[in-house]
PDB file of C-alpha atoms in Angstrom:
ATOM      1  CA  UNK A   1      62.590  67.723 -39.436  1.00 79.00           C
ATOM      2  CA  UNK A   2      63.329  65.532 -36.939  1.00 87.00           C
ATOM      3  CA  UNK A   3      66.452  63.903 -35.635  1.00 91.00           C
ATOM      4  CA  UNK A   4      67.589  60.063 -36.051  1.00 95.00           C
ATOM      5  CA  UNK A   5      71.174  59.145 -34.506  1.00 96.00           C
ATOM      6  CA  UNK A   6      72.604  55.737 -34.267  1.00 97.00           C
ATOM      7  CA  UNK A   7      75.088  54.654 -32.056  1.00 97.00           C
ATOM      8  CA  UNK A   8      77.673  53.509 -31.965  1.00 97.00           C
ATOM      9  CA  UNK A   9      78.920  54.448 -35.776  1.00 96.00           C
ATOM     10  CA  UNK A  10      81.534  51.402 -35.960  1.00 97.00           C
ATOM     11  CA  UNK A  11      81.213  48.038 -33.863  1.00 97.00           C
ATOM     12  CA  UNK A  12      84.175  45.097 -34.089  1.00 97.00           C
ATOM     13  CA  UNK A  13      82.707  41.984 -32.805  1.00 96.00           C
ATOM     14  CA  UNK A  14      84.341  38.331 -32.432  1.00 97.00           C
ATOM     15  CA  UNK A  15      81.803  35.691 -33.848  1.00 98.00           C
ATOM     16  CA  UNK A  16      79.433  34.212 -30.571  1.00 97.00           C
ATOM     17  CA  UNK A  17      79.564  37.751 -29.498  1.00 98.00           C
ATOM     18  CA  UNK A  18      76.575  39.879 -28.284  1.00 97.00           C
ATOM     19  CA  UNK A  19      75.777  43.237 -29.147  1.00 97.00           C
ATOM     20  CA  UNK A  20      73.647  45.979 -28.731  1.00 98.00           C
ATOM     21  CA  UNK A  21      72.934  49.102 -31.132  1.00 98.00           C
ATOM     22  CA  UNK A  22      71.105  52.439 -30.334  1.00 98.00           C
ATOM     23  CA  UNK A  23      69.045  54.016 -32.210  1.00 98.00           C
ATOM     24  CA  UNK A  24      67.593  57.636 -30.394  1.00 97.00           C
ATOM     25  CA  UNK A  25      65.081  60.130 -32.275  1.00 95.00           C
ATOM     26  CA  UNK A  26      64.186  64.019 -31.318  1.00 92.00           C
ATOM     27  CA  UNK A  27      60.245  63.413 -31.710  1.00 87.00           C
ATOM     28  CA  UNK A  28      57.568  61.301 -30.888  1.00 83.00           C
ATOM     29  CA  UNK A  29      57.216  58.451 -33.916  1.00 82.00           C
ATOM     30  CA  UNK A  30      54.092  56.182 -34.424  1.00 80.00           C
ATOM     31  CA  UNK A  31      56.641  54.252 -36.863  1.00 90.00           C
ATOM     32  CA  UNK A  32      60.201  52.900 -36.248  1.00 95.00           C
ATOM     33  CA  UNK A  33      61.795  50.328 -38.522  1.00 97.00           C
ATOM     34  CA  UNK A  34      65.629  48.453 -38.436  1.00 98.00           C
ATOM     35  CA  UNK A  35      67.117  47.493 -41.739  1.00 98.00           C
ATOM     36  CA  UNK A  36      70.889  45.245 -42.088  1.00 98.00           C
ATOM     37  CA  UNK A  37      72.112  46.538 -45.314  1.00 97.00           C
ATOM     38  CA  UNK A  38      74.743  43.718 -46.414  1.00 94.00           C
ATOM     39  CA  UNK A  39      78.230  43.978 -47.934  1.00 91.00           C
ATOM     40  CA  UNK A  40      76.043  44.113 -51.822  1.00 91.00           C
ATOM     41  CA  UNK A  41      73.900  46.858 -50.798  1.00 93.00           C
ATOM     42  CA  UNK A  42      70.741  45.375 -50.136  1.00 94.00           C
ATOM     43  CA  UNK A  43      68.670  46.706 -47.389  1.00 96.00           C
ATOM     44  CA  UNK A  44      66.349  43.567 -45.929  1.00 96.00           C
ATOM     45  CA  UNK A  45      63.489  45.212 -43.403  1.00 96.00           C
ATOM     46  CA  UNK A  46      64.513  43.284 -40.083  1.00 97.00           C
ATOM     47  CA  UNK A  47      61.586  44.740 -37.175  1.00 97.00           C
ATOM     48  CA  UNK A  48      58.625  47.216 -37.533  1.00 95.00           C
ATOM     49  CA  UNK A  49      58.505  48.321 -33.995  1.00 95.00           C
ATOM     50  CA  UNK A  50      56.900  51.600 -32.714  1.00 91.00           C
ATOM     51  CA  UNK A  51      56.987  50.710 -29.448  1.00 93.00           C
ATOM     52  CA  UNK A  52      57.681  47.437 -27.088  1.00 95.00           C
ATOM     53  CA  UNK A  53      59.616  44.204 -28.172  1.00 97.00           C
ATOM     54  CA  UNK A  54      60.065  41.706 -31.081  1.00 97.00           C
ATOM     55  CA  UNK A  55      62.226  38.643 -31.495  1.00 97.00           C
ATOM     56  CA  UNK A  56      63.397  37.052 -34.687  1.00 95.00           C
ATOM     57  CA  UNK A  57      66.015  34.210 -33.990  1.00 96.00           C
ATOM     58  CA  UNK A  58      68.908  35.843 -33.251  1.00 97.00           C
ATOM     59  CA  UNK A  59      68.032  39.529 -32.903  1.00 97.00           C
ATOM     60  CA  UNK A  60      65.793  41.379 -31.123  1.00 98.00           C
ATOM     61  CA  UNK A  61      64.502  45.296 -30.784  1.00 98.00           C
ATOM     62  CA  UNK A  62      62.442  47.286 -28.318  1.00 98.00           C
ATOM     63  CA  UNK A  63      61.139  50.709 -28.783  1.00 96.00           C
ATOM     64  CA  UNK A  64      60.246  53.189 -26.247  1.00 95.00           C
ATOM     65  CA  UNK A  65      58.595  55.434 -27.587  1.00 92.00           C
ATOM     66  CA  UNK A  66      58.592  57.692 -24.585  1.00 92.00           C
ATOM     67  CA  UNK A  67      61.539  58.273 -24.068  1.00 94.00           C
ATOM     68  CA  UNK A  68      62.492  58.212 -27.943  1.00 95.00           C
ATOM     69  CA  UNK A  69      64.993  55.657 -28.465  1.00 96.00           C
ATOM     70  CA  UNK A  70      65.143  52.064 -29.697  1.00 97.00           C
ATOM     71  CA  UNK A  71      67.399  49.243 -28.913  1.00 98.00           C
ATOM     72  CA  UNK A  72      68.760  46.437 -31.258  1.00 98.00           C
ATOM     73  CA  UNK A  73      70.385  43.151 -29.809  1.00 98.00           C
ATOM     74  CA  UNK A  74      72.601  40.697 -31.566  1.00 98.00           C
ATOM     75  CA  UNK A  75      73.078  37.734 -29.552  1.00 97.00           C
ATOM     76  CA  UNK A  76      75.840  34.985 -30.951  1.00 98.00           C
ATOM     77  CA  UNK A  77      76.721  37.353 -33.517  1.00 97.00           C
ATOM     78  CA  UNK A  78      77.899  35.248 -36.980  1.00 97.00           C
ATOM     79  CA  UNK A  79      80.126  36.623 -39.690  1.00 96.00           C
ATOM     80  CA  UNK A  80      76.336  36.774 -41.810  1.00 96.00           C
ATOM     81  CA  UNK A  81      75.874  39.438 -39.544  1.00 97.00           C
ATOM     82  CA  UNK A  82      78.722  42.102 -40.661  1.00 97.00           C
ATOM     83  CA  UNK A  83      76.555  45.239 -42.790  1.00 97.00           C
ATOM     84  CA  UNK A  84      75.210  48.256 -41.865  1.00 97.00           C
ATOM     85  CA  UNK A  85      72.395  48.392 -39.375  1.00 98.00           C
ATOM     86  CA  UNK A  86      70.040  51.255 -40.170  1.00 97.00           C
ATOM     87  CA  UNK A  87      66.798  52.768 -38.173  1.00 97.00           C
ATOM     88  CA  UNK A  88      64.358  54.716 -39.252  1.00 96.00           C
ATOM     89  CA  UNK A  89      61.491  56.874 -38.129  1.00 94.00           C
ATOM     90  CA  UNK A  90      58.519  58.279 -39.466  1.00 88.00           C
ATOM     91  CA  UNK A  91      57.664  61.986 -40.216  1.00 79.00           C
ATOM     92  CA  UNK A  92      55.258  63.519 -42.463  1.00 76.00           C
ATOM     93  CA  UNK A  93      54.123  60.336 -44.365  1.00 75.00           C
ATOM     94  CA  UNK A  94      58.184  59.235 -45.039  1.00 81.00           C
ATOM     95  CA  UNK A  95      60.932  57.882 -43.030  1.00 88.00           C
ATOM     96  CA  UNK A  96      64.038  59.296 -42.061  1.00 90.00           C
ATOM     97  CA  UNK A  97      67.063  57.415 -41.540  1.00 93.00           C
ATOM     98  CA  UNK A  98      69.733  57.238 -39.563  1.00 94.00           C
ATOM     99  CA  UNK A  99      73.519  57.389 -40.350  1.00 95.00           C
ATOM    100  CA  UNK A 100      74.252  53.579 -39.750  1.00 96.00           C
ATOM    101  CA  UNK A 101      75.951  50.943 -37.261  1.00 97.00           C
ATOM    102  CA  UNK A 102      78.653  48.849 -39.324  1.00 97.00           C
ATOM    103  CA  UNK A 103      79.001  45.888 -37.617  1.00 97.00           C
ATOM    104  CA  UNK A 104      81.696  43.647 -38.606  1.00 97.00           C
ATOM    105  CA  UNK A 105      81.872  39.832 -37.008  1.00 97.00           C
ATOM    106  CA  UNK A 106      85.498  38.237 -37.153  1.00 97.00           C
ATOM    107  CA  UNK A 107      85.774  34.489 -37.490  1.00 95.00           C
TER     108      UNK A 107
ATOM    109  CA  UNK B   1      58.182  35.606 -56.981  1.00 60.00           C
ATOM    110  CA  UNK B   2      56.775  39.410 -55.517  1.00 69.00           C
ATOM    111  CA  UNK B   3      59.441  42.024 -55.031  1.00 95.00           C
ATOM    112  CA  UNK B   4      61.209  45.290 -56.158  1.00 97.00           C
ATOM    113  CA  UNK B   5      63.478  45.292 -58.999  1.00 97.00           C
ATOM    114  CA  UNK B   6      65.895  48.149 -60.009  1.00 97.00           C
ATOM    115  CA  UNK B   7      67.298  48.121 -63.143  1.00 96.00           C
ATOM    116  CA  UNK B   8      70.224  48.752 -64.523  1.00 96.00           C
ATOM    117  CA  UNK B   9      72.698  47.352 -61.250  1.00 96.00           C
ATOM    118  CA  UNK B  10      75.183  50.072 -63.193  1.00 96.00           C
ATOM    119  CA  UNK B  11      74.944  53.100 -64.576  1.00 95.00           C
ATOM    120  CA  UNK B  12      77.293  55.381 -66.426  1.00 93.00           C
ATOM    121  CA  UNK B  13      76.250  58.895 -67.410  1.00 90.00           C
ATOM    122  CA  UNK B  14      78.125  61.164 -69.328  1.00 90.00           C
ATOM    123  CA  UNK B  15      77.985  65.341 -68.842  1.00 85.00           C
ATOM    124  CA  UNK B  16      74.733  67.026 -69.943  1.00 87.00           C
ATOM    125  CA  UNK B  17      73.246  63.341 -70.303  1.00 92.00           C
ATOM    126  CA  UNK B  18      69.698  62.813 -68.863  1.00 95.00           C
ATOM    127  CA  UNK B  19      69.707  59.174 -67.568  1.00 96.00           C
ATOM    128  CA  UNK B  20      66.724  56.910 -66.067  1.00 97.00           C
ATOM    129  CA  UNK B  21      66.667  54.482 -63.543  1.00 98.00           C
ATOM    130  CA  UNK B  22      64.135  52.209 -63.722  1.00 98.00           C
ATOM    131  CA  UNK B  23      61.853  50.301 -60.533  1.00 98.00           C
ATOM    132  CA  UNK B  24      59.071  48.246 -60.965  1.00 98.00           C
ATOM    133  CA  UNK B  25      57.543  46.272 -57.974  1.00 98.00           C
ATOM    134  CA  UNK B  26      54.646  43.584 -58.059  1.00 97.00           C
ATOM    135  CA  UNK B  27      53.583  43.840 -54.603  1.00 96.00           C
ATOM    136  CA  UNK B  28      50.725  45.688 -55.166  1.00 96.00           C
ATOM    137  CA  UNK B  29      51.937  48.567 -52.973  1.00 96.00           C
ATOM    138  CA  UNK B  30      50.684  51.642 -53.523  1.00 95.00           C
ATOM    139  CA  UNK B  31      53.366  53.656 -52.023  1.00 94.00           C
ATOM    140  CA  UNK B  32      56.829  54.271 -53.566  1.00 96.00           C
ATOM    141  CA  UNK B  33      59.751  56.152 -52.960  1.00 96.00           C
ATOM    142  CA  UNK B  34      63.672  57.007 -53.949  1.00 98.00           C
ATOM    143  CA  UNK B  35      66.495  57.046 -52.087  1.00 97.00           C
ATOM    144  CA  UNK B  36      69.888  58.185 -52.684  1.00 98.00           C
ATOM    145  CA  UNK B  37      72.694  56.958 -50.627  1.00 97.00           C
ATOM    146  CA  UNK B  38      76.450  58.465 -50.569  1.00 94.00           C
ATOM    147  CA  UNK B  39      79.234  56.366 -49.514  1.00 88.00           C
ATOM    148  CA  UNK B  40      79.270  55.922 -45.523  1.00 81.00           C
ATOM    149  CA  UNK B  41      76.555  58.256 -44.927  1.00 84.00           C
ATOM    150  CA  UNK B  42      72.366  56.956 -44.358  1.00 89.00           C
ATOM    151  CA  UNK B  43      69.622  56.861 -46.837  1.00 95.00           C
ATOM    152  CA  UNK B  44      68.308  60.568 -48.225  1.00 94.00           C
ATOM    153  CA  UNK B  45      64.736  60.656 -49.920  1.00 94.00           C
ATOM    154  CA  UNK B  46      64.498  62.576 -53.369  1.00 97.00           C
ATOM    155  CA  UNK B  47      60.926  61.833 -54.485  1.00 97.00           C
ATOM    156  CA  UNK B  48      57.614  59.900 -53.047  1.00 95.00           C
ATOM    157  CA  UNK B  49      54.116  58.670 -54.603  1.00 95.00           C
ATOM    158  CA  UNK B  50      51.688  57.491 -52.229  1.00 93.00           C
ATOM    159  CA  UNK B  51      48.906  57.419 -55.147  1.00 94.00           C
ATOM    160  CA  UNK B  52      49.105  56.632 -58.849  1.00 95.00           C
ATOM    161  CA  UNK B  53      49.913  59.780 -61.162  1.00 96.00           C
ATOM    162  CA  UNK B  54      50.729  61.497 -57.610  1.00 96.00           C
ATOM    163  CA  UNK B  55      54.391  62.753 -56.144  1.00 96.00           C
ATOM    164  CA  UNK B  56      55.826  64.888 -53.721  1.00 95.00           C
ATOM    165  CA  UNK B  57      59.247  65.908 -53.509  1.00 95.00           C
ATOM    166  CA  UNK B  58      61.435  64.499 -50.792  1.00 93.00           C
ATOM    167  CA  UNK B  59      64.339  66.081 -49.011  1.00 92.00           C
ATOM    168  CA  UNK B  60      66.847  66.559 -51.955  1.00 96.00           C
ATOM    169  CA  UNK B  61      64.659  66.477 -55.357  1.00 97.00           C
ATOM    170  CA  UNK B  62      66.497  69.085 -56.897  1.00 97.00           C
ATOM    171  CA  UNK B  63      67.827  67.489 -60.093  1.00 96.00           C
ATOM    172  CA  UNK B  64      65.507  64.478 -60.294  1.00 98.00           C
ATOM    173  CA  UNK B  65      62.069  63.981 -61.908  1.00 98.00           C
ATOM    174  CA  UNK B  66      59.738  60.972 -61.461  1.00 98.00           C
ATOM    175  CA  UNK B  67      56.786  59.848 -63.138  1.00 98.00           C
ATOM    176  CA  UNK B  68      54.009  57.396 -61.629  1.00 98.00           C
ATOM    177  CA  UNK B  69      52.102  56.023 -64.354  1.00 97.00           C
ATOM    178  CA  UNK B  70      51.245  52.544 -63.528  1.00 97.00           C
ATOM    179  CA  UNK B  71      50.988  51.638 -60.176  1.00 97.00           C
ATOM    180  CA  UNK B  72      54.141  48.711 -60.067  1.00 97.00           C
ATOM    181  CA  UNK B  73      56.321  51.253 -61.642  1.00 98.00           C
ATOM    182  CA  UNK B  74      58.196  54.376 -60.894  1.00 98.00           C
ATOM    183  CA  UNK B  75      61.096  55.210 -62.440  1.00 98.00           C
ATOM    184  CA  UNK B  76      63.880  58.162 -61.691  1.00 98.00           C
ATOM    185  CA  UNK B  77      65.261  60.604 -64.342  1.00 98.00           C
ATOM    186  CA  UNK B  78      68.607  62.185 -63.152  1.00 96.00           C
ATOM    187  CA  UNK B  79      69.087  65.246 -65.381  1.00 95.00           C
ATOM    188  CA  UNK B  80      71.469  67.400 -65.941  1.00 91.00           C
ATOM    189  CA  UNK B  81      70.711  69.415 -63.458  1.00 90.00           C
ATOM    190  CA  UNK B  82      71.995  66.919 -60.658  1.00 91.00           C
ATOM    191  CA  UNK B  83      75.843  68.404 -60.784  1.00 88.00           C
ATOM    192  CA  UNK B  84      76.742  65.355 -58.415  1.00 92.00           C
ATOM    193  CA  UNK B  85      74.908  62.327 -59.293  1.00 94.00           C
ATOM    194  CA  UNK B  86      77.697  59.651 -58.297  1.00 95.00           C
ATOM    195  CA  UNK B  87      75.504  57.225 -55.703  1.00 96.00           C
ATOM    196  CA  UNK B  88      73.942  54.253 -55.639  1.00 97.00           C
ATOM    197  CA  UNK B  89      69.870  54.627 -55.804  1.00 98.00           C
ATOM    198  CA  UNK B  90      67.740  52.726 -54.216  1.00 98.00           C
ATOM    199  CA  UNK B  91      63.916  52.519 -54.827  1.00 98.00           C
ATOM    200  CA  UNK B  92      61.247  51.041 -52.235  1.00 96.00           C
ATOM    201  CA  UNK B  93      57.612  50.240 -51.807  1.00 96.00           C
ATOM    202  CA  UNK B  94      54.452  49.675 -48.948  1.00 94.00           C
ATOM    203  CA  UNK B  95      51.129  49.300 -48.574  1.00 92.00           C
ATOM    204  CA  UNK B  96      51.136  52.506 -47.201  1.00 85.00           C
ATOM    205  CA  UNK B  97      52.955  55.519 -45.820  1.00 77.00           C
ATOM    206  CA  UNK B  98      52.968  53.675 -42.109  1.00 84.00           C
ATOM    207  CA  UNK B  99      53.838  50.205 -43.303  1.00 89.00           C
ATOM    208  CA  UNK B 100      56.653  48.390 -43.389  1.00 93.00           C
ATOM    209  CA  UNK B 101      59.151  49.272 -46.314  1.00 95.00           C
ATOM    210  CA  UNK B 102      60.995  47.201 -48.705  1.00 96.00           C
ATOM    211  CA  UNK B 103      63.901  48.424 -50.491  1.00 97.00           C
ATOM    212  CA  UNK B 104      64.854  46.814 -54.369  1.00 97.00           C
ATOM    213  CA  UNK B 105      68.870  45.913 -54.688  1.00 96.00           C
ATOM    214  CA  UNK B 106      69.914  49.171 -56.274  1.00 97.00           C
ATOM    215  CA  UNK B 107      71.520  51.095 -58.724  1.00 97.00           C
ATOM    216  CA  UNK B 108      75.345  52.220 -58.737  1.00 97.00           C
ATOM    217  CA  UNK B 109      75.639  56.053 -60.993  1.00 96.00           C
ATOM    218  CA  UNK B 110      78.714  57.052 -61.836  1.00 94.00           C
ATOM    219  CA  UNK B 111      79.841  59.683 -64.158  1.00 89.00           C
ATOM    220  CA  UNK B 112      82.178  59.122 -66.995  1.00 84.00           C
TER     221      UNK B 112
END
């Protein structure tokens, strides 16, 4: 099946931060999502993004699908933001995720 | 208001004990799926149904059955079978296989 890996596995930020999280895959996708799972365990869908770039407030993604990787930004990072980030990619009609960012924002 | 809900939040089963989860969404979403999650790892997939009265297994189904009756409902049975079932369970749903997925808020299993 095929290969999701997220990097880096632990990020520290100080709140107003930016960040950026990686998200490579080891075949071509027609679907990539990013979820923030928060401290309760809910997973909230942030960007479906198979290729090029989306902005909602804060955060933004890009995808390029060519060269099989995917990009998520944080910019002014707030303590709301701590969780685990989580992409996924499709394969034979499901998605497969990846291990995880945890992100954690200090006040 | 439309979403996913997972019921129980907590779960307890006891050895030999069949227990079911329960997820019911009223999206209208004709695709829905389980995942299991382990502490500090990603999301695994035990069973999918793209289709009412339809499933396919998913990468670790052994253990689990599923039923897809109704269209907003899909619930998971974690048998005996499933020698480790400590994990918290979460169901989603989409319109289909390629669309956006939404998850419900979960289910923590534990064994007494």
């Amino acid at each position: 099946g095929i290969q999701v890996e997220q990097s880096p596995p632990d990020l520290i930020l100080q709140e107003g931060a930016n960040s950026t999280l990686r998200c490579n895959f080891s075949d071509s996708v027609n679907n990539l999502q990013w979820f923030h799972q928060n401290p309760w365990g809910q997973l909230i869908n942030l960007f479906y993004i198979p290729s090029g770039t989306k902005q909602n407030g804060r955060l933004s993604a890009t995808t390029v699908a060519t060269e099989r990787y995917s990009l998520l930004y944080i910019s002014s990072s707030q303590t709301t933001d701590s969780g685990v980030y989580f992409c996924a990619v499709r394969y034979d009609y499901k998605l497969s995720f990846g291990a995880g960012t945890t992100v954690t924002v200090r006040a | 208001d439309g979403g996913i809900t997972q019921s129980p939040k907590y779960l307890f089963r006891k050895e030999g004990q069949n227990v079911t989860l329960s997820c019911e969404q009223n999206l209208n979403h004709d695709a829905m799926y389980w995942y299991r999650q382990d502490p500090g790892q990603g999301l695994r997939l035990i069973y999918y149904s793209q289709i009412v009265n339809d499933f396919q297994k998913g990468d670790i189904a052994e253990g689990y059955s599923v039923s897809r009756e109704k269209k907003e409902s899909f619930p998971l049975t974690v048998t005996s079978a499933q020698k480790n079932p400590t994990a918290f369970y979460l169901c989603a749903s989409n319109r289909g296989t390629n669309e956006k997925l939404f998850f419900g808020s979960g289910t923590q299993l534990s064994v007494l």
